[in-house]
CSV table of C-alpha atoms in Angstrom, one decimal:
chain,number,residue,atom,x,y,z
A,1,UNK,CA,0.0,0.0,0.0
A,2,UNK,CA,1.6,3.3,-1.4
A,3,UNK,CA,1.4,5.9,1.7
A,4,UNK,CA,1.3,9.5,1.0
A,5,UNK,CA,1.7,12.3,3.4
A,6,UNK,CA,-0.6,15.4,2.6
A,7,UNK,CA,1.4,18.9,3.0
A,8,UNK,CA,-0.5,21.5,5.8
A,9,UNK,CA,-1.6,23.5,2.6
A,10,UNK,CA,-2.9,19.9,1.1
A,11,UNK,CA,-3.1,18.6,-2.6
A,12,UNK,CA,-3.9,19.6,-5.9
A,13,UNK,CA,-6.7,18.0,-8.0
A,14,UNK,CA,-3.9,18.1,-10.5
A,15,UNK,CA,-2.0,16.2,-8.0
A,16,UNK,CA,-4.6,14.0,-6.8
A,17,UNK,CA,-5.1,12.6,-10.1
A,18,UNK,CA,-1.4,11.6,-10.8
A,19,UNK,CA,-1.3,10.0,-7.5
A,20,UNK,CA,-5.1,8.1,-7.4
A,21,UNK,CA,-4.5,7.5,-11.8
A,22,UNK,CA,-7.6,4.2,-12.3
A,23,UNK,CA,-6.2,1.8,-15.1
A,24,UNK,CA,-8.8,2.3,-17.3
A,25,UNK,CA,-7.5,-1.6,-19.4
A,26,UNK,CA,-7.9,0.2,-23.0
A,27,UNK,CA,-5.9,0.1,-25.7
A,28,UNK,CA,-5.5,0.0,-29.4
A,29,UNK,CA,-5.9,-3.6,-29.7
A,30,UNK,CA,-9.3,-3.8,-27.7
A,31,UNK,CA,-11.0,-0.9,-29.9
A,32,UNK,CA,-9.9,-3.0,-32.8
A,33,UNK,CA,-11.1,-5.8,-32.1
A,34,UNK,CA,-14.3,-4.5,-31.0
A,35,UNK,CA,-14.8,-2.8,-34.2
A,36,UNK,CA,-14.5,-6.1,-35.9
A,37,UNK,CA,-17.0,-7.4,-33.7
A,38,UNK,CA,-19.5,-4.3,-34.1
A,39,UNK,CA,-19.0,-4.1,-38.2
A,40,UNK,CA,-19.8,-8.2,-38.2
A,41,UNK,CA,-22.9,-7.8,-36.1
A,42,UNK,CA,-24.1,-5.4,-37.5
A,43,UNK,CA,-23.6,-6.7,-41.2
A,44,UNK,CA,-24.6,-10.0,-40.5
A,45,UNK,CA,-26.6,-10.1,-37.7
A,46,UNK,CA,-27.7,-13.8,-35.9
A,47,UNK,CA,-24.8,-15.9,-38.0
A,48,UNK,CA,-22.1,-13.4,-36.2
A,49,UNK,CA,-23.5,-13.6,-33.2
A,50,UNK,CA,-24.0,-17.4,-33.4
A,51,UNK,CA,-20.5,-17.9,-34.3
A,52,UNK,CA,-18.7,-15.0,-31.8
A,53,UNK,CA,-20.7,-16.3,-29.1
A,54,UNK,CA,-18.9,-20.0,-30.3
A,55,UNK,CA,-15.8,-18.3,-30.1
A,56,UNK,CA,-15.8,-16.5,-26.9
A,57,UNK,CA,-17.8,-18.7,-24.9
A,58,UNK,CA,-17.6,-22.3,-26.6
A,59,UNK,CA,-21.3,-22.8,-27.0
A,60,UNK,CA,-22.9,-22.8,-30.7
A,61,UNK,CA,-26.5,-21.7,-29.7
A,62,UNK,CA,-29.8,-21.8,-32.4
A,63,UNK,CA,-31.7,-19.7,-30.2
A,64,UNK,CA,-30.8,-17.1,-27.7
A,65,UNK,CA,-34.0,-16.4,-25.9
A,66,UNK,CA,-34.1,-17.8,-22.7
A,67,UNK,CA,-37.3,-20.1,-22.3
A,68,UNK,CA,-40.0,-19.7,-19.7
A,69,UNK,CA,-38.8,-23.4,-18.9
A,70,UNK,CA,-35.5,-22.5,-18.3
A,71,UNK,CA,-36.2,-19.6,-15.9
A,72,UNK,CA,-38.9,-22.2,-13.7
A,73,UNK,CA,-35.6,-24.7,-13.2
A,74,UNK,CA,-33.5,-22.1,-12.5
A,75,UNK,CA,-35.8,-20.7,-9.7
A,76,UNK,CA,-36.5,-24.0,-8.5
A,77,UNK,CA,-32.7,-24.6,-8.7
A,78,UNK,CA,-31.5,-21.7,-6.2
A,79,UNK,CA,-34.9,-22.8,-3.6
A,80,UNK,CA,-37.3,-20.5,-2.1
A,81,UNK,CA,-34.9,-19.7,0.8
A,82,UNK,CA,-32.8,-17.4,-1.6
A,83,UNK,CA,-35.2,-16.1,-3.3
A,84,UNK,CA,-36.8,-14.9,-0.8
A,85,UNK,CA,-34.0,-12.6,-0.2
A,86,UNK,CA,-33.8,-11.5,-3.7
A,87,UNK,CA,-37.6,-10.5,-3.6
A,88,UNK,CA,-36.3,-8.4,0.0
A,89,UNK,CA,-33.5,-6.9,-1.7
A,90,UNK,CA,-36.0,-6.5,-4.9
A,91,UNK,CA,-38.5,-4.5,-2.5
A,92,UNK,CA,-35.9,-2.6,-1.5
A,93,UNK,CA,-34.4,-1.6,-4.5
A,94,UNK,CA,-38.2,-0.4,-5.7
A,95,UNK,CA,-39.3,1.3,-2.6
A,96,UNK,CA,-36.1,3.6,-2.8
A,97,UNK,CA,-36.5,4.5,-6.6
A,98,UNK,CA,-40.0,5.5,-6.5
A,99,UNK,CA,-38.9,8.3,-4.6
A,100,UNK,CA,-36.8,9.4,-7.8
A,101,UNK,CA,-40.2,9.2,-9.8
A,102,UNK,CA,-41.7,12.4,-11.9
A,103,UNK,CA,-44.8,13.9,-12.8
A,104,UNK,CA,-45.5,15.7,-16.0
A,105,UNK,CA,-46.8,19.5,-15.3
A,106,UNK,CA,-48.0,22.1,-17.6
A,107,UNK,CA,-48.4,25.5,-15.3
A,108,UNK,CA,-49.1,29.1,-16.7
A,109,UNK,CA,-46.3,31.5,-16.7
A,110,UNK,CA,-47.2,34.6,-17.2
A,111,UNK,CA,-51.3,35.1,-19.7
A,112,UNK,CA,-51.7,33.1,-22.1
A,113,UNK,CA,-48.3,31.5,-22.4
A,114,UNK,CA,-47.8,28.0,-20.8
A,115,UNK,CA,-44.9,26.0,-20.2
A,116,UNK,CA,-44.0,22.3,-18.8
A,117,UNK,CA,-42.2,19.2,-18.8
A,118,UNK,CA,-43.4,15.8,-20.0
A,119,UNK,CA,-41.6,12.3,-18.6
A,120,UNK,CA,-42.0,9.7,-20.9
A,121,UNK,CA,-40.3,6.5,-20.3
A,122,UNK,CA,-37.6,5.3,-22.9
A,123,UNK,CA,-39.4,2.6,-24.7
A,124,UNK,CA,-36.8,-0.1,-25.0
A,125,UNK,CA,-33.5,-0.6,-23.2
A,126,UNK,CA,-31.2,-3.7,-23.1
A,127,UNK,CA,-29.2,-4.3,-19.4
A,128,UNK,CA,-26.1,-6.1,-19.8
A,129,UNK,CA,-25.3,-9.0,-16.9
A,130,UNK,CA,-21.6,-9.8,-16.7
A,131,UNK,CA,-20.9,-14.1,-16.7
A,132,UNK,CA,-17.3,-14.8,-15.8
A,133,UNK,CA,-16.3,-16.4,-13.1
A,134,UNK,CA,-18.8,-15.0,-10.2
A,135,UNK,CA,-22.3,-14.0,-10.9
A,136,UNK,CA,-24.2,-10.6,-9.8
A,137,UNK,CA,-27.9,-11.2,-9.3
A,138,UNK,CA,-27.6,-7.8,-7.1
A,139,UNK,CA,-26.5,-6.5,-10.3
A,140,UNK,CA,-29.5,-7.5,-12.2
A,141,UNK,CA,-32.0,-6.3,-9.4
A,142,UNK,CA,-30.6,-2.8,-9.1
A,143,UNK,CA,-30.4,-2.1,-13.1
A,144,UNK,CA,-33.8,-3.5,-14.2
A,145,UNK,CA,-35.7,-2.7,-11.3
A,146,UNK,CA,-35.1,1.4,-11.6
A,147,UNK,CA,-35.9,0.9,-15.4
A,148,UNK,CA,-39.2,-1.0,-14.2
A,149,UNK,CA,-40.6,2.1,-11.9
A,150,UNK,CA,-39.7,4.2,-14.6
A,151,UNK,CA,-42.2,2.3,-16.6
A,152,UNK,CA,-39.9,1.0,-19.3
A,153,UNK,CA,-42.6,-1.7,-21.1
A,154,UNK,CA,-39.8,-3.4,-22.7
A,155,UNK,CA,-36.3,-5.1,-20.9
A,156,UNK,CA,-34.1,-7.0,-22.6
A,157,UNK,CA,-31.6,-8.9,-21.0
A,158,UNK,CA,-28.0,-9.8,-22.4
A,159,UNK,CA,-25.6,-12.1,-20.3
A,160,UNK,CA,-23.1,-14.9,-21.5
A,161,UNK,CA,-24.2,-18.3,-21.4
A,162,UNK,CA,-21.4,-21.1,-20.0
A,163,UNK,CA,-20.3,-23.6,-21.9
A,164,UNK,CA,-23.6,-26.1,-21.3
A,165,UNK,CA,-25.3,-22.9,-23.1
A,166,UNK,CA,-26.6,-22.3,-20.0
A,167,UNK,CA,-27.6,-18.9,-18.1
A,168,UNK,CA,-26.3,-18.4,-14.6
A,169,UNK,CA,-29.5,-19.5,-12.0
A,170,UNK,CA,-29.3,-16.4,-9.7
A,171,UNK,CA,-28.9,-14.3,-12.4
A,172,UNK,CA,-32.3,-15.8,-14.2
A,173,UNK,CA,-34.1,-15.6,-11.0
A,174,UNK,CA,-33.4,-12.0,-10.4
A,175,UNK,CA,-34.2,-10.5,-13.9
A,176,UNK,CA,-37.3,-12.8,-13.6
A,177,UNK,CA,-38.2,-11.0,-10.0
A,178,UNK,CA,-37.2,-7.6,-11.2
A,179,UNK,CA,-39.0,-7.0,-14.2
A,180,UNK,CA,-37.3,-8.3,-17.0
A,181,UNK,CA,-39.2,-8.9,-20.5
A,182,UNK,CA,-36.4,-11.2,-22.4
A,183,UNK,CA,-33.2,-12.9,-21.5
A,184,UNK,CA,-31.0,-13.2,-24.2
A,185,UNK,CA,-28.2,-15.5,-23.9
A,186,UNK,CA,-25.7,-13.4,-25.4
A,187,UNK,CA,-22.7,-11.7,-24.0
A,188,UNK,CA,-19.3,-9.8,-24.7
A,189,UNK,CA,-18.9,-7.1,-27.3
A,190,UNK,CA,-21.6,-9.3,-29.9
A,191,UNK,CA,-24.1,-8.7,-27.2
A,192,UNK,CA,-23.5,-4.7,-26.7
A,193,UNK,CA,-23.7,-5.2,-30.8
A,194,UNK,CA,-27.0,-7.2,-30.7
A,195,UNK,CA,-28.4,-4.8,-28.5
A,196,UNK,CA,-27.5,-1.2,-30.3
A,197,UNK,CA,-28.4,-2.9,-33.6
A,198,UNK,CA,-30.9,-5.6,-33.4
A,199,UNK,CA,-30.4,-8.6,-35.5
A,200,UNK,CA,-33.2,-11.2,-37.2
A,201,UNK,CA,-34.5,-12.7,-33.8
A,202,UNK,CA,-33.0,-9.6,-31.2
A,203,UNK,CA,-34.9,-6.3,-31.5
A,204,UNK,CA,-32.6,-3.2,-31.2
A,205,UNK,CA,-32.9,-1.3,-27.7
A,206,UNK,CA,-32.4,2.5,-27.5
A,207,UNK,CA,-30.2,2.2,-24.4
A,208,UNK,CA,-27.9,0.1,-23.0
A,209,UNK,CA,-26.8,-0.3,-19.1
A,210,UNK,CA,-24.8,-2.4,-17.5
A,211,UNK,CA,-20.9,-3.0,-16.3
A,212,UNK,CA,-19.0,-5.2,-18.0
A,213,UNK,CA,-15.5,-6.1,-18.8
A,214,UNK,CA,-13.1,-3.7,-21.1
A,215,UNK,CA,-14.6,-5.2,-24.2
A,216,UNK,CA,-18.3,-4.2,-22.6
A,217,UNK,CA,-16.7,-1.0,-22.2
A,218,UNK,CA,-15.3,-0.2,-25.3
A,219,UNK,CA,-18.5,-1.5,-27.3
A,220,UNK,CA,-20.4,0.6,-25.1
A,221,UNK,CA,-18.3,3.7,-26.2
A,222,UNK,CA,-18.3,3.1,-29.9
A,223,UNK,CA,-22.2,2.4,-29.9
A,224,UNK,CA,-22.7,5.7,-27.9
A,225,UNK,CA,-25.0,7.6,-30.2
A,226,UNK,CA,-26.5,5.0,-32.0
A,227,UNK,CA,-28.0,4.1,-28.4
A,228,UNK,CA,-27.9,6.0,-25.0
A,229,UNK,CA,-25.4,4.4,-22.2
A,230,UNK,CA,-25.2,4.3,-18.8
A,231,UNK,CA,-21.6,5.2,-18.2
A,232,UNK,CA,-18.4,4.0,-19.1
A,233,UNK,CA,-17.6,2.0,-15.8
A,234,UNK,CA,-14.4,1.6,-14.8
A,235,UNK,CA,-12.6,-1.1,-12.0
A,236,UNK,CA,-15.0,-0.4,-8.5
A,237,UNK,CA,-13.2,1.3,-5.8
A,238,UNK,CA,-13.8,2.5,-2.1
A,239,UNK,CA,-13.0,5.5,0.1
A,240,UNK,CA,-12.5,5.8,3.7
A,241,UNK,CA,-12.5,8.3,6.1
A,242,UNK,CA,-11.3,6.9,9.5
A,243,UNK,CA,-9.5,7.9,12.4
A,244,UNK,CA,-7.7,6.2,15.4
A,245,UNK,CA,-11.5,6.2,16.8
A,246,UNK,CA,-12.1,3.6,14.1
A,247,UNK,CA,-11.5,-0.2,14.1
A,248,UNK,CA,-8.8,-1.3,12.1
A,249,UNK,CA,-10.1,-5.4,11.7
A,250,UNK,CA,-12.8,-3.1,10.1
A,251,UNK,CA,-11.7,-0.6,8.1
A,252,UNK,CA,-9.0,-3.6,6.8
A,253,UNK,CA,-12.1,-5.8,5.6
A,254,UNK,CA,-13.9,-3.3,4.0
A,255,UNK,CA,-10.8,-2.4,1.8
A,256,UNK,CA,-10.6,-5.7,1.0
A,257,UNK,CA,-14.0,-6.3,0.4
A,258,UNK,CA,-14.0,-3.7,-2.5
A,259,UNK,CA,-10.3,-4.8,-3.5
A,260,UNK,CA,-11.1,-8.7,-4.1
A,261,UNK,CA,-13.7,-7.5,-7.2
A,262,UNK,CA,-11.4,-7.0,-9.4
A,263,UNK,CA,-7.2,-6.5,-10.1
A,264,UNK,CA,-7.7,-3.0,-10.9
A,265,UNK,CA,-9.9,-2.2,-8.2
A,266,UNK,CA,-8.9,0.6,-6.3
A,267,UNK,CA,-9.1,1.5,-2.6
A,268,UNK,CA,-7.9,4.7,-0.3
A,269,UNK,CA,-8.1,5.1,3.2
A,270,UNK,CA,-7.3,8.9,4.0
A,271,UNK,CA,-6.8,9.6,7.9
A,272,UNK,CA,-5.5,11.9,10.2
A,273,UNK,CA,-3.9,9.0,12.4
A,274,UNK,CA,-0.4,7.5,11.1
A,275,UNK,CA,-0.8,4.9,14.0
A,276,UNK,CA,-4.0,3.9,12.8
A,277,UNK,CA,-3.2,3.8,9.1
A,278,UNK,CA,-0.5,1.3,10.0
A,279,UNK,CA,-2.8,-0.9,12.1
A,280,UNK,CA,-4.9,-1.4,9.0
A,281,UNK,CA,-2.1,-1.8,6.5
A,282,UNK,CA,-1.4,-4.9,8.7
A,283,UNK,CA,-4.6,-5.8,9.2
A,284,UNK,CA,-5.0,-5.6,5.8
A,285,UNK,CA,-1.8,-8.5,4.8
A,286,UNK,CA,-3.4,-10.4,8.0
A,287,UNK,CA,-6.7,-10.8,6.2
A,288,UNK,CA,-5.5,-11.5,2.9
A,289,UNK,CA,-4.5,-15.0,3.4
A,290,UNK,CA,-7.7,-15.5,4.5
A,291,UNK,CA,-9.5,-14.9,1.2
A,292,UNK,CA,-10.6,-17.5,-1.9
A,293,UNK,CA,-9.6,-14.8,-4.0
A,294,UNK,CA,-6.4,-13.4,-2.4
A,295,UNK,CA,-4.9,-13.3,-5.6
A,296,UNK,CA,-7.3,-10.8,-7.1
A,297,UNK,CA,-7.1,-8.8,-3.5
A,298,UNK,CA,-3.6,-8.8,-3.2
A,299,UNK,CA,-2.7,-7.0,-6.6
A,300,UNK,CA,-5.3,-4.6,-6.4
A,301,UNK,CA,-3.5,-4.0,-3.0
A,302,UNK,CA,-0.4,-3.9,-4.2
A,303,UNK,CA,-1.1,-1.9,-7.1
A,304,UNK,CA,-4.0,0.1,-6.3
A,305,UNK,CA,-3.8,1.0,-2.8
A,306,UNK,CA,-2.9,4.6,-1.5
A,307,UNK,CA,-3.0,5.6,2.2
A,308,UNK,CA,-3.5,9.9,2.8
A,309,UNK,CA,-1.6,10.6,5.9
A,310,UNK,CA,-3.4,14.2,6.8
A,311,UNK,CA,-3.1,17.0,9.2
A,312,UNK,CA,-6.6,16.3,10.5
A,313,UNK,CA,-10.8,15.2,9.6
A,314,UNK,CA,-11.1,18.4,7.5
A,315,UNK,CA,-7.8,17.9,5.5
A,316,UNK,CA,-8.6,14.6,5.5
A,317,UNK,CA,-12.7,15.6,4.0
A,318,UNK,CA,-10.8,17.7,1.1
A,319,UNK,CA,-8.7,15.3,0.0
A,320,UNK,CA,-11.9,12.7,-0.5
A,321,UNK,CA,-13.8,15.4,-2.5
A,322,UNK,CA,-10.7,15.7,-4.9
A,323,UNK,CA,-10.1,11.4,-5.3
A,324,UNK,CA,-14.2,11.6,-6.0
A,325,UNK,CA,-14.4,7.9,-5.1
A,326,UNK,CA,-17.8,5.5,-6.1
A,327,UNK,CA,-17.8,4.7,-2.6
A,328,UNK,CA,-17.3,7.0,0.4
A,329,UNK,CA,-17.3,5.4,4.1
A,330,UNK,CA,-17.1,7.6,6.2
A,331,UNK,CA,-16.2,6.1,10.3
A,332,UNK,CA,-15.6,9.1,12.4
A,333,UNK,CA,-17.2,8.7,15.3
A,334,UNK,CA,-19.5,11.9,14.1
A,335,UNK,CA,-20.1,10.6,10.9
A,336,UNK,CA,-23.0,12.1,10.1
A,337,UNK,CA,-21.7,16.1,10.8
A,338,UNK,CA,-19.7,15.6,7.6
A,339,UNK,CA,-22.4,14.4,5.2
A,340,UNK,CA,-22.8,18.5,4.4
A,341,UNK,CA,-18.9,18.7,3.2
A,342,UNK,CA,-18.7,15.6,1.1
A,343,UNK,CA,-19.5,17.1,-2.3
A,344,UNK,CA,-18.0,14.4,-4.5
A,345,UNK,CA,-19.4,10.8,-4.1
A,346,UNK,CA,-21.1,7.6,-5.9
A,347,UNK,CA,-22.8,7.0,-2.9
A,348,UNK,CA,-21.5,7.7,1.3
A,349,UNK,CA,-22.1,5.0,3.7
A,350,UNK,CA,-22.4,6.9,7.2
A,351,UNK,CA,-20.9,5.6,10.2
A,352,UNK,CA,-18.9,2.4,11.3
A,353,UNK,CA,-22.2,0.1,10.8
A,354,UNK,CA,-22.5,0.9,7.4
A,355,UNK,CA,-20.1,-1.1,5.7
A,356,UNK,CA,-20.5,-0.7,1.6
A,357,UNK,CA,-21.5,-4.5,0.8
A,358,UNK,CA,-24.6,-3.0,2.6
A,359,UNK,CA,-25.3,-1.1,-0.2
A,360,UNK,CA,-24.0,-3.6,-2.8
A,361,UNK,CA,-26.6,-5.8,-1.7
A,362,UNK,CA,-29.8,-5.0,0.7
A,363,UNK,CA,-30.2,-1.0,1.3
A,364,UNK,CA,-32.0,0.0,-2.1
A,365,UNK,CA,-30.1,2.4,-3.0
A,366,UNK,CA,-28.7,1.7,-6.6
A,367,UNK,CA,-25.0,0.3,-6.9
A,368,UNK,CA,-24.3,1.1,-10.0
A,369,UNK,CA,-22.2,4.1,-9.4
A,370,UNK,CA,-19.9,6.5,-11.1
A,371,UNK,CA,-16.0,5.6,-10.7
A,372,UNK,CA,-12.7,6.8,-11.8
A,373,UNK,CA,-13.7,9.8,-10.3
A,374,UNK,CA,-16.4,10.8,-12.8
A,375,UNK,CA,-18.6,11.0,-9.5
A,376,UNK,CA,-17.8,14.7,-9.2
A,377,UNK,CA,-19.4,15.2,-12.6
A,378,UNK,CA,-22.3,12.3,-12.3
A,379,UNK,CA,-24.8,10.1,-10.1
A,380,UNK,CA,-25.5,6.6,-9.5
A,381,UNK,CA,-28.1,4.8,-11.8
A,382,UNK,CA,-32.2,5.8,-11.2
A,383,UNK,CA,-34.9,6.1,-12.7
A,384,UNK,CA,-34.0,9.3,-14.4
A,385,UNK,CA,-31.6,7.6,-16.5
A,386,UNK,CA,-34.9,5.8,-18.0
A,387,UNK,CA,-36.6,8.9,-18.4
A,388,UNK,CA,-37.2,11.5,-21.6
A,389,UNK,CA,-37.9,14.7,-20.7
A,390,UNK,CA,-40.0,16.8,-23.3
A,391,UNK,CA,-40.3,20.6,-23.0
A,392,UNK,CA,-44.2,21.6,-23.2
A,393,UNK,CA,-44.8,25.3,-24.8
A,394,UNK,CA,-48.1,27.0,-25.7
A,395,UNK,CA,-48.8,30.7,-26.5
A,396,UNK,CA,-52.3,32.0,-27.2
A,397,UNK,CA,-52.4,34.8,-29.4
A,398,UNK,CA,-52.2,37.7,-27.1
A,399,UNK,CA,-49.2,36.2,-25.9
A,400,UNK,CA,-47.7,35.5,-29.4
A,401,UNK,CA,-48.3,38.9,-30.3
A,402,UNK,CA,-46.5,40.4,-27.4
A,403,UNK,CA,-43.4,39.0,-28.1
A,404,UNK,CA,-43.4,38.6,-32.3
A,405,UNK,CA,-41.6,41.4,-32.6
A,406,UNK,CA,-38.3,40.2,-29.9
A,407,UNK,CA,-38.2,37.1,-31.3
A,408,UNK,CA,-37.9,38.6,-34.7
A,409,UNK,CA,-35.4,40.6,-33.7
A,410,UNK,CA,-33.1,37.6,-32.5
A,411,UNK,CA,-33.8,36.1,-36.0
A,412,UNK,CA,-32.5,39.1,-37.2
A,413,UNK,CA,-29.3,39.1,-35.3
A,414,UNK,CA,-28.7,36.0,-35.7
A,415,UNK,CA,-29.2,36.1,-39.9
A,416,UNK,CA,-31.8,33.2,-39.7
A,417,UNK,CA,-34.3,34.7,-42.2
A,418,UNK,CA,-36.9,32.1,-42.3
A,419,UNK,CA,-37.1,32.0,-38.7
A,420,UNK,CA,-38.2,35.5,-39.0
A,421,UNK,CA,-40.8,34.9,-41.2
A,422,UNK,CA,-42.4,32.2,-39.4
A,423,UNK,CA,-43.5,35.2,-36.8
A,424,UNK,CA,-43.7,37.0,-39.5
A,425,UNK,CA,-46.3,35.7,-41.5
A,426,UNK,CA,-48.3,34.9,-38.6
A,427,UNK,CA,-48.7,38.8,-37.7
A,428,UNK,CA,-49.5,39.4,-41.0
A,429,UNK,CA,-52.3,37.1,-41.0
């Protein structure tokens, strides 16, 4: 873990950003490839995606739909015990994102001129569900279920099959508990493809959320405009604010708990107590050998750690709003006095009983969050990000009148004749 000790006049955001630098895993090689993969998809639609999804995940499928059938053994397959906690988590989830929900309104301005907003859920939109290795069902409840409250009529699905051209059981479950319309057993770059351009048997979406390895990321990016994204996530990472008050065996395992996600995944523990940070450094190596997937843990430790030695909470506070981390713990022992000062954040978990797989999991709010510090600039996943919103104007005629001739005027400035006319004509009538 890379230590570094804050000066009494503190950091630069400059600085902060050479020091906390996220591997972002692109390169030349991936957009390339991904082109290929987009250009074949699009051109040729099923046949590419039958034989890419061959390729990548050694499984020639006919169809790519999951069946009704399939998503029965798969709950029956996990038992009623777990699902009972995804349809908890699932309540959750929804009870928390209808507070982000929106009316329409049309009021009156000023006579006869009203103005107003309309919300109309996005039609269509595809969520992508990473396979691999380890499978997110929490994943799948807090992306569909925001897009569900929104009142998005169609959600489509898109997740790797294994080798048995099988879907993952949790993950079936939980798009079948949140909402989901079809599951399409098709993942990678082909299924960011399948989704932004639709082939003979997969309708196009016009949105696409939903982490997802580099090549995810970069397909993502390159469809960007054909379709609406999410984000461009990055590796997750995790923030804490912690002083000698705090308990190392703690503070240690929640590093960790962030850091075993991924190699890249970064973590930072500021503090105004040098003691303390090295209690939890050795904490930290303690509870590594502890972990099925050290391995992963250890070199994101080893390569993405940074402890913020600081004058005190305050410096410590700044320094957090510069690294703008997805997740922000915060376990002084007055937690909640510095929820006002934290102006750069995914999401803040207050106090030492609010550890961040709480929010992963259980709380409601969503987990898919802004990283690499793009949460100064952005918010977690809502119902918003399902939303249009459509400007409402009307004028009567009194009102038109009244201001034809300042409108005309900007036409004029501007040299956009025909805009001119367009009052024009009308007062002329």
């Amino acid at each position: 873990m890379e230590w570094i000790d804050v000066p009494n006049n503190g950091l630069s955001l400059r600085e902060i950003r050479c020091i906390t630098k996220r591997d972002q895993a692109e390169n030349a090689d991936i957009r390339e490839s991904v082109e290929h993969i987009l250009q074949d998809v699009q051109l040729r639609g099923d046949d590419a995606v039958r034989e890419l999804t061959e390729k990548f995940d050694g499984i020639r499928l006919e169809t790519f739909l999951v069946s009704d059938r399939e998503i029965e053994e798969a709950t029956k397959k996990i038992g009623p015990e777990m699902i009972a906690v995804l349809q908890e988590a699932g309540d959750n989830i929804r009870a928390y994102h209808q507070r982000q929900t929106q009316q329409s309104w049309l009021e009156t301005f000023r006579p006869g001129v009203r103005l107003g907003a309309k919300f109309t859920p996005i039609q269509r939109v595809g969520v992508y569900v990473p396979g691999g290795t380890a499978a997110y069902p929490s994943t799948v409840l807090m992306d569909i279920i925001p897009a569900h409250v929104a009142g998005v009529p169609s959600i489509a699905v898109f997740t790797p099959p294994a080798k048995d051209g099988t879907v993952n059981p949790y993950v079936l479950a939980a798009a079948h508990i949140a909402g989901a319309t079809e599951i399409y057993k098709v993942g990678g770059a082909q299924g960011i493809a399948a989704a932004a351009f639709g082939t003979e048997s997969i309708p196009p979406v016009f949105k696409i959320v939903g982490p997802g390895n580099a090549y995810v990321a970069m397909a993502k990016r390159l469809v960007f405009g054909t379709v609406g994204i999410d984000m461009i996530a990055g590796p997750s990472e995790v923030g804490i604010l912690a002083d000698h008050t705090a308990n190392p065996v703690w503070v240690a395992a929640d590093l960790l708990a962030q850091a075993e996600h991924d190699r890249r995944a970064a973590v930072f523990l500021v503090t105004p107590s040098a003691a303390f940070a090295g209690e939890v450094e050795l904490e930290v190596q303690r509870q590594l050998e502890e972990l099925p997937r050290k391995e992963i843990a250890a070199a994101s430790i080893e390569n993405h750690a940074k402890i913020f030695i600081t004058k005190d909470r305050m410096q410590a506070v700044e320094i957090m709003n510069l690294i703008a981390p997805e997740h922000l713990e915060i376990d002084f022992p007055d937690a909640e006095t510095y929820i006002d000062q934290i102006v750069n954040a995914g999401a803040i978990f207050i106090g030492a009983y609010t550890p961040e797989p709480i929010g992963d999991y259980f709380a409601g709010p969503n987990h898919t969050l802004p990283t690499m510090g793009t949460a100064a600039f952005s918010s977690p996943l809502g119902v918003y990000d399902f939303i249009k919103r459509s400007s409402l104007l009307q004028y009567d005629k009194k009102a038109f009148m009244a201001v034809a001739d300042q409108v005309m005027r900007f036409a004029d400035v501007e040299g956009l004749q025909a805009h001119g006319l367009a009052v024009r004509r009308r007062i002329d009538e």
